[in-house]
Coordinates of C-alpha atoms and ligand atoms in Angstrom, one line a residue:
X1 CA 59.7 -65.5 -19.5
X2 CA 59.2 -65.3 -22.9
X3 CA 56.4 -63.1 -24.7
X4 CA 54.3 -65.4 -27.9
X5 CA 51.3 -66.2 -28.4
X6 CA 49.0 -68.0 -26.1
X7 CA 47.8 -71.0 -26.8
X8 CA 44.0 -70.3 -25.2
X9 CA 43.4 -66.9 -25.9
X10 CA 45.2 -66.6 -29.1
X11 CA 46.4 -63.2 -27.7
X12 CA 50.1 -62.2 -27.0
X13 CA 50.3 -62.5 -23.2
X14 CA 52.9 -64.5 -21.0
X15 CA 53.3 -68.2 -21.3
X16 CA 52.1 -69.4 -18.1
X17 CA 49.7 -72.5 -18.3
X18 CA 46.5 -71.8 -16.4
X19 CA 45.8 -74.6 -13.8
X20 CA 42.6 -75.6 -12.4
X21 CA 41.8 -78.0 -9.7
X22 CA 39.1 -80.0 -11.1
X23 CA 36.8 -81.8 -8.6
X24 CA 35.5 -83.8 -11.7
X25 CA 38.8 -85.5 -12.4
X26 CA 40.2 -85.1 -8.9
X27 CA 43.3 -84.0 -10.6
X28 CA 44.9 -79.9 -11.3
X29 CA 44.9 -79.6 -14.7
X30 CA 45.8 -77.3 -17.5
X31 CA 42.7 -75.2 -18.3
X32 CA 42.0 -74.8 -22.0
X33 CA 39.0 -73.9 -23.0
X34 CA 36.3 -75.4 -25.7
X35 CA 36.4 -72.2 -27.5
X36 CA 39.5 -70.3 -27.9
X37 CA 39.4 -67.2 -26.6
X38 CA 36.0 -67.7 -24.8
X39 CA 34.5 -69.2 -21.4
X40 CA 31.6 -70.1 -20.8
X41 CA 30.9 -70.5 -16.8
X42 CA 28.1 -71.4 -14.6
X43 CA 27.9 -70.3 -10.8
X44 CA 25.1 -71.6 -8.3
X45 CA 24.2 -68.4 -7.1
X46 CA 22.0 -67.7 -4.1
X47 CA 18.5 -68.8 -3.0
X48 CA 16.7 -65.8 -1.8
X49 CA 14.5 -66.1 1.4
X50 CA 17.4 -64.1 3.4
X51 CA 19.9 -62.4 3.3
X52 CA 23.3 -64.1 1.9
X53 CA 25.6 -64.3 4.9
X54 CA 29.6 -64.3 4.1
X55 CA 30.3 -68.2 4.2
X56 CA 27.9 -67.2 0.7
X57 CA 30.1 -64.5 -0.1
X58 CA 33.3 -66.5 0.2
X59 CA 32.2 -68.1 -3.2
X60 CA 30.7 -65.3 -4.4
X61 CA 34.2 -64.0 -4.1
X62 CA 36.1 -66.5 -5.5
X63 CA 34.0 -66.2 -8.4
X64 CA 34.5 -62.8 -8.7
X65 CA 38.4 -63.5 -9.0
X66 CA 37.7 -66.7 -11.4
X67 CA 36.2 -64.2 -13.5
X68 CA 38.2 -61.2 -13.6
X69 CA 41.7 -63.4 -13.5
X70 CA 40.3 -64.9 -16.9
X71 CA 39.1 -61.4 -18.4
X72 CA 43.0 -60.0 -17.3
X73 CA 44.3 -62.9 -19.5
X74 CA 42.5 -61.7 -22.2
X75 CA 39.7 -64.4 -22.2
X76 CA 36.1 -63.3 -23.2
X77 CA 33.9 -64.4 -20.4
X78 CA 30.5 -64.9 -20.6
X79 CA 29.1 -65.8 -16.7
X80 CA 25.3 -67.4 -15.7
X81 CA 24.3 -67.1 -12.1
X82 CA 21.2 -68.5 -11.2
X83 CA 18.9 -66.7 -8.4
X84 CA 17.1 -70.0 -6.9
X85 CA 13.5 -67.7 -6.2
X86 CA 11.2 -70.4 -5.4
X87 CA 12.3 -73.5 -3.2
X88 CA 10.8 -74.8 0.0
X89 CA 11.8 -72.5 2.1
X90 CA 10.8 -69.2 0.3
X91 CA 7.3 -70.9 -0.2
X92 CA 7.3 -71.1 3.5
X93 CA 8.5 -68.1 4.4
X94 CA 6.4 -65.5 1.8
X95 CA 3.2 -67.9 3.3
X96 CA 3.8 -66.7 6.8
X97 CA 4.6 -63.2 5.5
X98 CA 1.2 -63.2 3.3
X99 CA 3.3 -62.1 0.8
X100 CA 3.8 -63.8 -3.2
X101 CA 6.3 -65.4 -3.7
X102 CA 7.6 -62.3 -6.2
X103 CA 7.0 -59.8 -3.7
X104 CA 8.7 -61.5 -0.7
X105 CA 12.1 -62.4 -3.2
X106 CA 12.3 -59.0 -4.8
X107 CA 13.6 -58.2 -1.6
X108 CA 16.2 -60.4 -1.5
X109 CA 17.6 -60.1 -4.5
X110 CA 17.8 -56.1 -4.1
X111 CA 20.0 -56.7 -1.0
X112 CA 21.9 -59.5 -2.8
X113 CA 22.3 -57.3 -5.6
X114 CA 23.5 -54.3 -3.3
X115 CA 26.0 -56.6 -1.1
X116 CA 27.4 -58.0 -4.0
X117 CA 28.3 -54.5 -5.8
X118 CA 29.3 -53.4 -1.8
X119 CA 32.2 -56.1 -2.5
X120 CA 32.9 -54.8 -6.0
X121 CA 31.7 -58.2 -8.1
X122 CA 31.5 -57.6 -11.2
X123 CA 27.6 -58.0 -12.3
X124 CA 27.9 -61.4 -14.6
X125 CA 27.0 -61.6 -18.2
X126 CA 23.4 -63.1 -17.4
X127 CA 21.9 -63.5 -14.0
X128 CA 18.7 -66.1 -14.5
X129 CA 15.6 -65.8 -12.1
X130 CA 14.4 -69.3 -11.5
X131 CA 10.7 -68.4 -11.6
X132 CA 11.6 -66.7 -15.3
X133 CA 12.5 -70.1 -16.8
X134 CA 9.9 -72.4 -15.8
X135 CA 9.3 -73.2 -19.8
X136 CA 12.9 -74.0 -20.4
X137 CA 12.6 -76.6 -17.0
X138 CA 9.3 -78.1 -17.9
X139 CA 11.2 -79.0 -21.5
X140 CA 14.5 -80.2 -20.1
X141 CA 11.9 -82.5 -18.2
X142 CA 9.7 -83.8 -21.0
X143 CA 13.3 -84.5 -23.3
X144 CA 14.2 -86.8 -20.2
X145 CA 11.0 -88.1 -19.7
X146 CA 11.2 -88.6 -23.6
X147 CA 14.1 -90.7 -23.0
X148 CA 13.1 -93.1 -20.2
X149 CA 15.0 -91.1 -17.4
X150 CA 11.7 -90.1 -15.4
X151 CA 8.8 -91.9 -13.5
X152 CA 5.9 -90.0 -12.0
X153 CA 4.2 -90.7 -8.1
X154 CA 1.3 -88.8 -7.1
X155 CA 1.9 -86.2 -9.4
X156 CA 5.8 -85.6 -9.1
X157 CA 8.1 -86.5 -11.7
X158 CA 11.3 -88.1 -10.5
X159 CA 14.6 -89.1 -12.1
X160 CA 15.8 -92.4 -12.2
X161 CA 19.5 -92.6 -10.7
X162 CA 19.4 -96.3 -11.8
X163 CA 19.3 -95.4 -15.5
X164 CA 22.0 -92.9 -15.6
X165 CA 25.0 -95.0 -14.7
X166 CA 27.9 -92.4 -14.4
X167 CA 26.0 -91.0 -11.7
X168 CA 28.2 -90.7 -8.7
X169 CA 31.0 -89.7 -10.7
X170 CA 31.8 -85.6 -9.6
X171 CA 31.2 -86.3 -5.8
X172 CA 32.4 -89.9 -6.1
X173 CA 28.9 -91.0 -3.5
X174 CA 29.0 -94.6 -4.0
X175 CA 25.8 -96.2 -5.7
X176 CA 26.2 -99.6 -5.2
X177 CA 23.8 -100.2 -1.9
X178 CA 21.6 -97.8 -3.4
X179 CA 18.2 -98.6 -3.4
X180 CA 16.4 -98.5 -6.1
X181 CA 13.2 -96.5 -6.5
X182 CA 14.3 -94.6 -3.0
X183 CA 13.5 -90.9 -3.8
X184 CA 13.7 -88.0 -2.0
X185 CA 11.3 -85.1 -2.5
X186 CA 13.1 -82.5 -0.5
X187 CA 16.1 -80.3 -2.2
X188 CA 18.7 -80.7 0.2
X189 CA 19.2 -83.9 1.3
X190 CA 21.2 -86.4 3.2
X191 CA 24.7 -86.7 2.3
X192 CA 25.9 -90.0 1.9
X193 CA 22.5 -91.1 0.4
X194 CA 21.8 -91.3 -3.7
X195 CA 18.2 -91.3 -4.3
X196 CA 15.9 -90.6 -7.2
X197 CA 15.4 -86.9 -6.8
X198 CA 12.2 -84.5 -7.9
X199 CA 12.7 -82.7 -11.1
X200 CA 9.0 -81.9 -10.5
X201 CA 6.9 -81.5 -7.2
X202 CA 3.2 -82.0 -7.5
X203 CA 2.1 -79.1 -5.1
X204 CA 0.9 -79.6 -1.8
X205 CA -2.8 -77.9 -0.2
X206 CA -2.8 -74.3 -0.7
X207 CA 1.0 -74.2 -2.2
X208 CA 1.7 -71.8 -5.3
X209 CA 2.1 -73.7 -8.4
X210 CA 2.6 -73.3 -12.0
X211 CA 0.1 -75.0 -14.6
X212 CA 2.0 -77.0 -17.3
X213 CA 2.0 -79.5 -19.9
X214 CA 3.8 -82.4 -17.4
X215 CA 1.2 -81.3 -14.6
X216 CA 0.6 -78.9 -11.9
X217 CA 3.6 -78.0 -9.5
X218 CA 7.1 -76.5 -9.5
X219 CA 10.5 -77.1 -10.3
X220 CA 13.0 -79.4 -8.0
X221 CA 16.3 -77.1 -7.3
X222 CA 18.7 -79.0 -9.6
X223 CA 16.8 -78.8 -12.8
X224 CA 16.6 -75.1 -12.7
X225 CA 21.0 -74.9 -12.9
X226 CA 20.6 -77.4 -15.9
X227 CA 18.2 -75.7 -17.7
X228 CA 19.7 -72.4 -17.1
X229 CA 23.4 -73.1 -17.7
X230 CA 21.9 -75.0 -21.1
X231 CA 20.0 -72.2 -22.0
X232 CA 22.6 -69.4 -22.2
X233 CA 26.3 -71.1 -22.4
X234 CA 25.0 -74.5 -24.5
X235 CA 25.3 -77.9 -23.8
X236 CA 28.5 -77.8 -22.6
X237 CA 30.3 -75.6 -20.4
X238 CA 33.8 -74.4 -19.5
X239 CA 33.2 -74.0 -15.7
X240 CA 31.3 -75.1 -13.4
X241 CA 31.6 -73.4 -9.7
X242 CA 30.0 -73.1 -6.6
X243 CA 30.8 -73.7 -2.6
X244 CA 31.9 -77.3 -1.7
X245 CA 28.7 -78.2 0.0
X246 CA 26.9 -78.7 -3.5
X247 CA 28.8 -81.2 -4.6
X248 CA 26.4 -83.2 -3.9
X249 CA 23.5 -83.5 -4.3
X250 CA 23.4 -80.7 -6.0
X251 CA 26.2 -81.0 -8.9
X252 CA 25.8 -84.5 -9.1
X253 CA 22.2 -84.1 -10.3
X254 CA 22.9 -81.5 -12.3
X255 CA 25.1 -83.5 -14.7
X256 CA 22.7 -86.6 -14.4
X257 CA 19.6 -84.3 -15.6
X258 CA 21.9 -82.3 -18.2
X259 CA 23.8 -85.5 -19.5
X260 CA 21.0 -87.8 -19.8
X261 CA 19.3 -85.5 -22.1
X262 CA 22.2 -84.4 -24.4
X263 CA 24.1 -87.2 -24.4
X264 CA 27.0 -84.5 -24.3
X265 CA 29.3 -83.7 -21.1
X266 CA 27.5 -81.2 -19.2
X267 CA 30.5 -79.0 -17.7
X268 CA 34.4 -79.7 -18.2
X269 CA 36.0 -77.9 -15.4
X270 CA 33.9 -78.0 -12.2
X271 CA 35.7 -75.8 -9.2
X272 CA 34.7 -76.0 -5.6
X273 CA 35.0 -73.4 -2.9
X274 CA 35.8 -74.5 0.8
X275 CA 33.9 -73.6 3.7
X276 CA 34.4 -70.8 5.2
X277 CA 34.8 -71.1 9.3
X278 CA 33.9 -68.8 11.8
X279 CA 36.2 -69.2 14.8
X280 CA 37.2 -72.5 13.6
X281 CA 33.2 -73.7 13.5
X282 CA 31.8 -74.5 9.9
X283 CA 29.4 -71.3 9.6
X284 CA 25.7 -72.2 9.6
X285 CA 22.4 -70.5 10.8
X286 CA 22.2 -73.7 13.4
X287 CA 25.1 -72.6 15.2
X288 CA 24.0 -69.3 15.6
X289 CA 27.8 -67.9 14.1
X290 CA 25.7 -66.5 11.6
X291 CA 27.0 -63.0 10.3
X292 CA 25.6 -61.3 7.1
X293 CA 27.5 -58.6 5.2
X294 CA 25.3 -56.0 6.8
X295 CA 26.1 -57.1 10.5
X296 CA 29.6 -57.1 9.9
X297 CA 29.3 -53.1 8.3
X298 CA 27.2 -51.9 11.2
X299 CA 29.8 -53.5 13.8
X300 CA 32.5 -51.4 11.9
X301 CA 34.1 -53.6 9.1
X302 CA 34.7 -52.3 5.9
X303 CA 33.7 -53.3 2.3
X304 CA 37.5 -53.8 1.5
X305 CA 38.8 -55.8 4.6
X306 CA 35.8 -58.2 4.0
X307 CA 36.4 -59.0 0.2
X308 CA 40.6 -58.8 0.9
X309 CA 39.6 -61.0 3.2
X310 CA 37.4 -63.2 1.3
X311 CA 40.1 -62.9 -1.5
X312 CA 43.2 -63.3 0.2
X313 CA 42.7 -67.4 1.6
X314 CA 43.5 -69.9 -1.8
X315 CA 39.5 -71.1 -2.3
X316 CA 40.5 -74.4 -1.9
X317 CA 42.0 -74.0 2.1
X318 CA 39.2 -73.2 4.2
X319 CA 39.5 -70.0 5.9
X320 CA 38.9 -68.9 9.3
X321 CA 37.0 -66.1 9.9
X322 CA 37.3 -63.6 13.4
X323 CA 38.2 -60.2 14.4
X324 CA 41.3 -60.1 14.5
X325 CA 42.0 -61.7 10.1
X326 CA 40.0 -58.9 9.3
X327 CA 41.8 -56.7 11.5
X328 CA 44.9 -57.8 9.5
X329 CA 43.0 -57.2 6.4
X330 CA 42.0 -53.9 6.9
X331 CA 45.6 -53.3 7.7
X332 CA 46.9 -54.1 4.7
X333 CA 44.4 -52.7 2.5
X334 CA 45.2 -49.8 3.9
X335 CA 49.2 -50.3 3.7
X336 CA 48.6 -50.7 -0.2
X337 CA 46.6 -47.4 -0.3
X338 CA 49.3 -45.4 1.8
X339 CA 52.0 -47.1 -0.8
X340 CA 49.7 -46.5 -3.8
X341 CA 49.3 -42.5 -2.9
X342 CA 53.0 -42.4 -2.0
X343 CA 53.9 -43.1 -5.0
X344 CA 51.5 -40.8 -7.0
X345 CA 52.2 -38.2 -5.0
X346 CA 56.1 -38.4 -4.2
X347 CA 58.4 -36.3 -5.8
X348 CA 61.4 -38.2 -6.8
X349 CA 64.7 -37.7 -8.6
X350 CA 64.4 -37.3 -12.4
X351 CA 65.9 -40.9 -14.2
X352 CA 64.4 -44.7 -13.5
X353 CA 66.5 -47.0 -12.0
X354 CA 67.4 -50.4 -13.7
X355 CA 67.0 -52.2 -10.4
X356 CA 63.5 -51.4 -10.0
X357 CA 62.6 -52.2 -13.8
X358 CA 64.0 -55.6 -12.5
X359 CA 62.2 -56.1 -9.7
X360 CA 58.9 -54.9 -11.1
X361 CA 59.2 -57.9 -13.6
X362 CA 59.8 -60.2 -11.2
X363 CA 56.7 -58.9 -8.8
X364 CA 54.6 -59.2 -12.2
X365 CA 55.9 -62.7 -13.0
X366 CA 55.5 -64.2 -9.4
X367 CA 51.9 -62.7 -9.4
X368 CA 50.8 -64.0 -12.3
X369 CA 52.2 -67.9 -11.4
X370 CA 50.3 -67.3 -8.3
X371 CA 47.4 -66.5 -9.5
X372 CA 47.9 -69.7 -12.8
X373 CA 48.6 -72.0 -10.0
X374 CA 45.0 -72.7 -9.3
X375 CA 44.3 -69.4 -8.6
X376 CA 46.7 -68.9 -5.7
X377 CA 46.0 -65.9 -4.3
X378 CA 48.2 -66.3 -0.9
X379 CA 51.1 -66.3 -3.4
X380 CA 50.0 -63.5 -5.6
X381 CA 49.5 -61.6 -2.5
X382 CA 53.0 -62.1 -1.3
X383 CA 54.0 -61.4 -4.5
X384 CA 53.0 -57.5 -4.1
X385 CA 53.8 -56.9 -0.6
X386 CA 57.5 -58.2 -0.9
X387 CA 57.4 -55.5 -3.9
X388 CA 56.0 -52.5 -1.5
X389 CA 58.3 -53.4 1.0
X390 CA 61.5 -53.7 -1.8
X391 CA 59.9 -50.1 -3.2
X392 CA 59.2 -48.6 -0.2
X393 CA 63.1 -49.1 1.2
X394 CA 64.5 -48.1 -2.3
X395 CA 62.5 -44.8 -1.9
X396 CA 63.4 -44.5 1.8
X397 CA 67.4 -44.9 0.2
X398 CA 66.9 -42.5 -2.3
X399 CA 67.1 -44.6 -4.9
X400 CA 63.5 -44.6 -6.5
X401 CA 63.3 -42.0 -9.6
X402 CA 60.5 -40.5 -11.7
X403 CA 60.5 -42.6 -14.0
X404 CA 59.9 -46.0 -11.6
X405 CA 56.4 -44.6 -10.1
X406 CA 54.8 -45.5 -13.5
X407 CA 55.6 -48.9 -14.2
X408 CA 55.0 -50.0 -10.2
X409 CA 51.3 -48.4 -10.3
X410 CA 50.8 -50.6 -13.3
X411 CA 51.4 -53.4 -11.0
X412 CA 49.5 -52.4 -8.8
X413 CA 46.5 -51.7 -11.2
X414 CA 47.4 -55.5 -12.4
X415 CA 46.7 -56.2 -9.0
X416 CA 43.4 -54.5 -8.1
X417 CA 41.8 -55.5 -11.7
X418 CA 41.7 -58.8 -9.9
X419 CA 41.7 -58.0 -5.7
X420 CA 39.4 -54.7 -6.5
X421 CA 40.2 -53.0 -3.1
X422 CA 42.3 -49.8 -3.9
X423 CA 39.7 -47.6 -4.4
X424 CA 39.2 -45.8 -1.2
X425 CA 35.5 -45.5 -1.3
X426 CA 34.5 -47.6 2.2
X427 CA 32.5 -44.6 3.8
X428 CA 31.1 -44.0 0.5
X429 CA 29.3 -47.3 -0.1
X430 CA 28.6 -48.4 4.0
X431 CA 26.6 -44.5 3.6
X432 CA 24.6 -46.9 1.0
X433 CA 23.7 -48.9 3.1
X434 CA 22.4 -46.2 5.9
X435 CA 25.8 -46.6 8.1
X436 CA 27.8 -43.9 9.0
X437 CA 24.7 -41.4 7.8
X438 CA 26.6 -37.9 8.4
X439 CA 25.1 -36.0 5.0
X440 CA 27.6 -33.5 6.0
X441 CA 30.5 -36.1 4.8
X442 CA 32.4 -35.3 1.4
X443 CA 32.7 -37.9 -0.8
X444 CA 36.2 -39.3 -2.5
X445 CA 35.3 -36.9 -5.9
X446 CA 34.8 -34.0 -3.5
X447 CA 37.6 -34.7 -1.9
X448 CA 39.5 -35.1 -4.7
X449 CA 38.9 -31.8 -6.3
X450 CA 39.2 -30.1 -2.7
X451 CA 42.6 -31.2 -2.5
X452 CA 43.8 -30.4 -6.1
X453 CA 42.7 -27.0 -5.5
X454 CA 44.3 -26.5 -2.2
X455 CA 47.5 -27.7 -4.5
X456 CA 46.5 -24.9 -6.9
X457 CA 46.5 -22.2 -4.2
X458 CA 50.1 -23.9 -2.8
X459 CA 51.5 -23.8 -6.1
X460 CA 50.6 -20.1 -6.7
X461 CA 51.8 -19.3 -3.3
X462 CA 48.5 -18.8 -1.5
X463 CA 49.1 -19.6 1.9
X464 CA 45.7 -18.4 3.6
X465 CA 43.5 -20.5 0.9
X466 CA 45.1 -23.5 0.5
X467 CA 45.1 -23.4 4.9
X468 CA 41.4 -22.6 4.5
X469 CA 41.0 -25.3 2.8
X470 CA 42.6 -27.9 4.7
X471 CA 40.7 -26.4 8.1
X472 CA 37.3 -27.1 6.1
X473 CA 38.0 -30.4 5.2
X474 CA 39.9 -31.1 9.1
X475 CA 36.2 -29.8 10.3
X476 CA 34.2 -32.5 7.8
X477 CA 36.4 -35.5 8.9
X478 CA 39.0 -35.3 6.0
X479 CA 42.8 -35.2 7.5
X480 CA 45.6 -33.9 4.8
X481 CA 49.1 -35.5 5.3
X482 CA 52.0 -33.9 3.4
X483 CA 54.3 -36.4 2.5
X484 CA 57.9 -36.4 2.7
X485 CA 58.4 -36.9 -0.7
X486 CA 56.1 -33.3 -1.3
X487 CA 52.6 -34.7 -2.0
X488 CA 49.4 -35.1 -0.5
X489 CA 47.4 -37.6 0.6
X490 CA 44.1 -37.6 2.6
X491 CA 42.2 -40.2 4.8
X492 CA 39.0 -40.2 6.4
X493 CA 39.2 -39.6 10.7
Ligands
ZN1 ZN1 23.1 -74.7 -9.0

């Protein structure tokens, strides 16, 4: 493959097209953005009146790889996520809890906030409180209203499907037995069913509601992402993602109520995560299979195995979540950290081997079409572990040198700027969240500096300290392993 400059980022980087499956064409396309260099992206994020449970995270994930995967191919990225913190069921719920509405979502956003950085997403560029942005709502609504798109009943203001005729046109719902003036006041509705939706809700007896110049109420769930994405990334954006389910209604509104008033397309790449199942059932509170981050850490699952897992499934395949796939994640996080410390650690024959430059060329080459390929993460996966099991046979042969070690940890850094699971720092962050409470336990920078000066005392030939050292650790939970190849690596009991 030949090294010249890219034709999206403008930097010098391999030539691989980037493809995207684009639920908008219904086609995989090349993905070049509007601006070169730059993309702008949009993700739904979560409603808070609970906590997110992982058929959320699954997309939350995929984001997470959607964003750093651009960032590694030298793309500025610049992401919105909405936090949807007023909607029918929050209204309910901080009611019953005789709560605000402030008060009871605060809550939810600090756990949100905490799972997400549990799972090592990176924090996007904005992150837009629906309550915040009311203004920039009521104005989307009066610029529609402005332009014949809106009709009012008792006090709610609706959009009119019938006047937007490319409506339909993301989720492909078909329009043509739609009736007109049917409209729907509730958020999430009927599938199969266009109707004129609320862009503003008159509120009901007792409700919270926000005084305004188009009257009294609060905002319908779709005109918040419009006036959101609008407000930070411009009229049109790169990218568009979220989890399969809000296709529609959802997405569909969203470029009705964004189009109709700009006149401009609202998002050219729009990317949809599958469900995620839990033993082969689509997850959902209703069926009781409903696991949150936090119920999986307490029953023993680490930070790492869930996001590899979350990671590991191509977004587009629906993945099937049980005990024993994140038993098989855990297991292969951990091979990469045993093969990641075995190689910082070894000590191997002074040279580099021409074979391995080779191979590390071809691991880097077949990750990166993985991961161009819509973001193929099965294949970039196999990509690495047929590279740990190549390395981990040439060092078994004697035939890994020095001089190899560097160039496969930079393939393996390649790897974890966009997988994030290397870092071995599970007990560290489940302690966060009040699991696995033993004070007493070191953390990985203690650890750390433990063992480097229990290498210290080896080096200068101090037998009894660096034993002490190794007994004091053994007592906290900390096991030493002295490698084969003369290093040391430690793991928590
Ligand atoms: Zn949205």
């Amino acid at each position: 493959m030949s090294v010249q400059e890219s034709p999206t980022t403008g930097d010098r980087t391999t030539m691989t097209s980037i493809q995207f499956h684009n639920t908008l064409s219904g086609q995989t396309e090349p993905f070049v953005p509007l601006v070169k260099g730059e993309v702008r992206a949009y993700t739904c994020g979560p409603t808070v009146y609970d906590f997110a449970h992982i058929g959320n995270f699954r997309t939350f994930v995929f984001q997470d790889v959607l964003r750093r995967y651009l960032k590694s191919k030298g793309f500025r990225v610049i992401q919105v996520m909405n936090l949807t913190d007023v909607d029918d069921r929050i209204i309910q719920k901080s009611a019953a809890a005789g709560v605000s509405i402030r008060e009871y979502t605060d809550k939810y956003i600090q756990a949100y906030l905490d799972d997400r950085k549990s799972l090592n997403l990176e924090p996007p560029e904005h992150i837009a409180r629906a309550t915040e942005h009311i203004d920039d709502m009521v104005e989307l609504i009066q610029r529609l209203t402005a332009k014949g798109f809106t009709y009012t009943s008792d006090g709610s203001t609706y959009f009119r499907i019938s006047k937007f005729p490319a409506y339909g046109k993301l989720s492909k719902i078909d329009v043509a037995g739609m009736q007109a003036g049917a409209r729907v006041d509730v958020d999430r509705y009927d599938k199969d069913n266009a109707r004129d939706f609320a862009l503003w809700k008159a509120p009901k007896p007792g409700e919270h509601f926000w005084e305004t110049p188009i009257g009294p109420g609060r905002p319908g769930w779709h005109i918040e992402c419009s006036a959101m994405a609008m407000k930070y990334l411009g009229d049109t954006l790169d990218i568009h993602s979220g989890g399969v389910d809000l296709t529609f209604p959802h997405h569909e509104n969203e470029i009705a109520e964004s189009e109709a008033a700009t006149g401009k397309p609202f998002a050219r790449y729009w990317l949809h995560a599958e469900h995620l199942l839990v033993d082969q059932e689509k997850m959902s509170k209703s069926l009781g299979n409903f696991a949150t981050l936090r119920e999986l850490f307490a029953g023993g699952h680490k930070p790492s195995s869930i996001r590899f897992l979350l990671a590991s499934v191509p977004y587009r395949r629906q993945l099937n979540f049980t005990p024993e796939s994140l038993q098989g994640a855990a297991s292969s996080v951990e091979r990469l950290r045993t093969f990641a410390a075995r190689l910082r650690s070894g000590k191997f024959p002074a040279g580099a081997s021409a074979s391995i430059t080779d191979r590390v060329a071809k691991a880097r080459e077949e990750f990166d079409q993985g991961l161009a390929d819509d973001l193929n993460t099965a294949q970039a996966l196999a990509a690495i572990f047929d590279l740990v099991r190549d390395v981990n046979t040439a060092i078994d042969r004697g035939e890994f040198r020095e001089g190899d070690a560097a160039p496969v940890l930079a393939v393996l850094e390649m790897f974890d700027a966009i997988f994030a699971v290397l870092r071995d720092d599970d007990a560290e962050k489940l302690r966060a969240f009040g699991i696995g409470g033993d004070s007493a336990a070191p953390g990985d920078a203690e650890i750390e500096a433990r063992v480097a000066e229990r290498e210290a005392a080896r080096k200068r030939r101090d037998f009894a300290a660096s034993d002490r050292i190794r007994d004091e650790l053994a007592e906290r939970g900390i096991i030493l392993e002295d490698s084969r190849d003369g290093g040391v690596r430690w793991k928590r009991k």
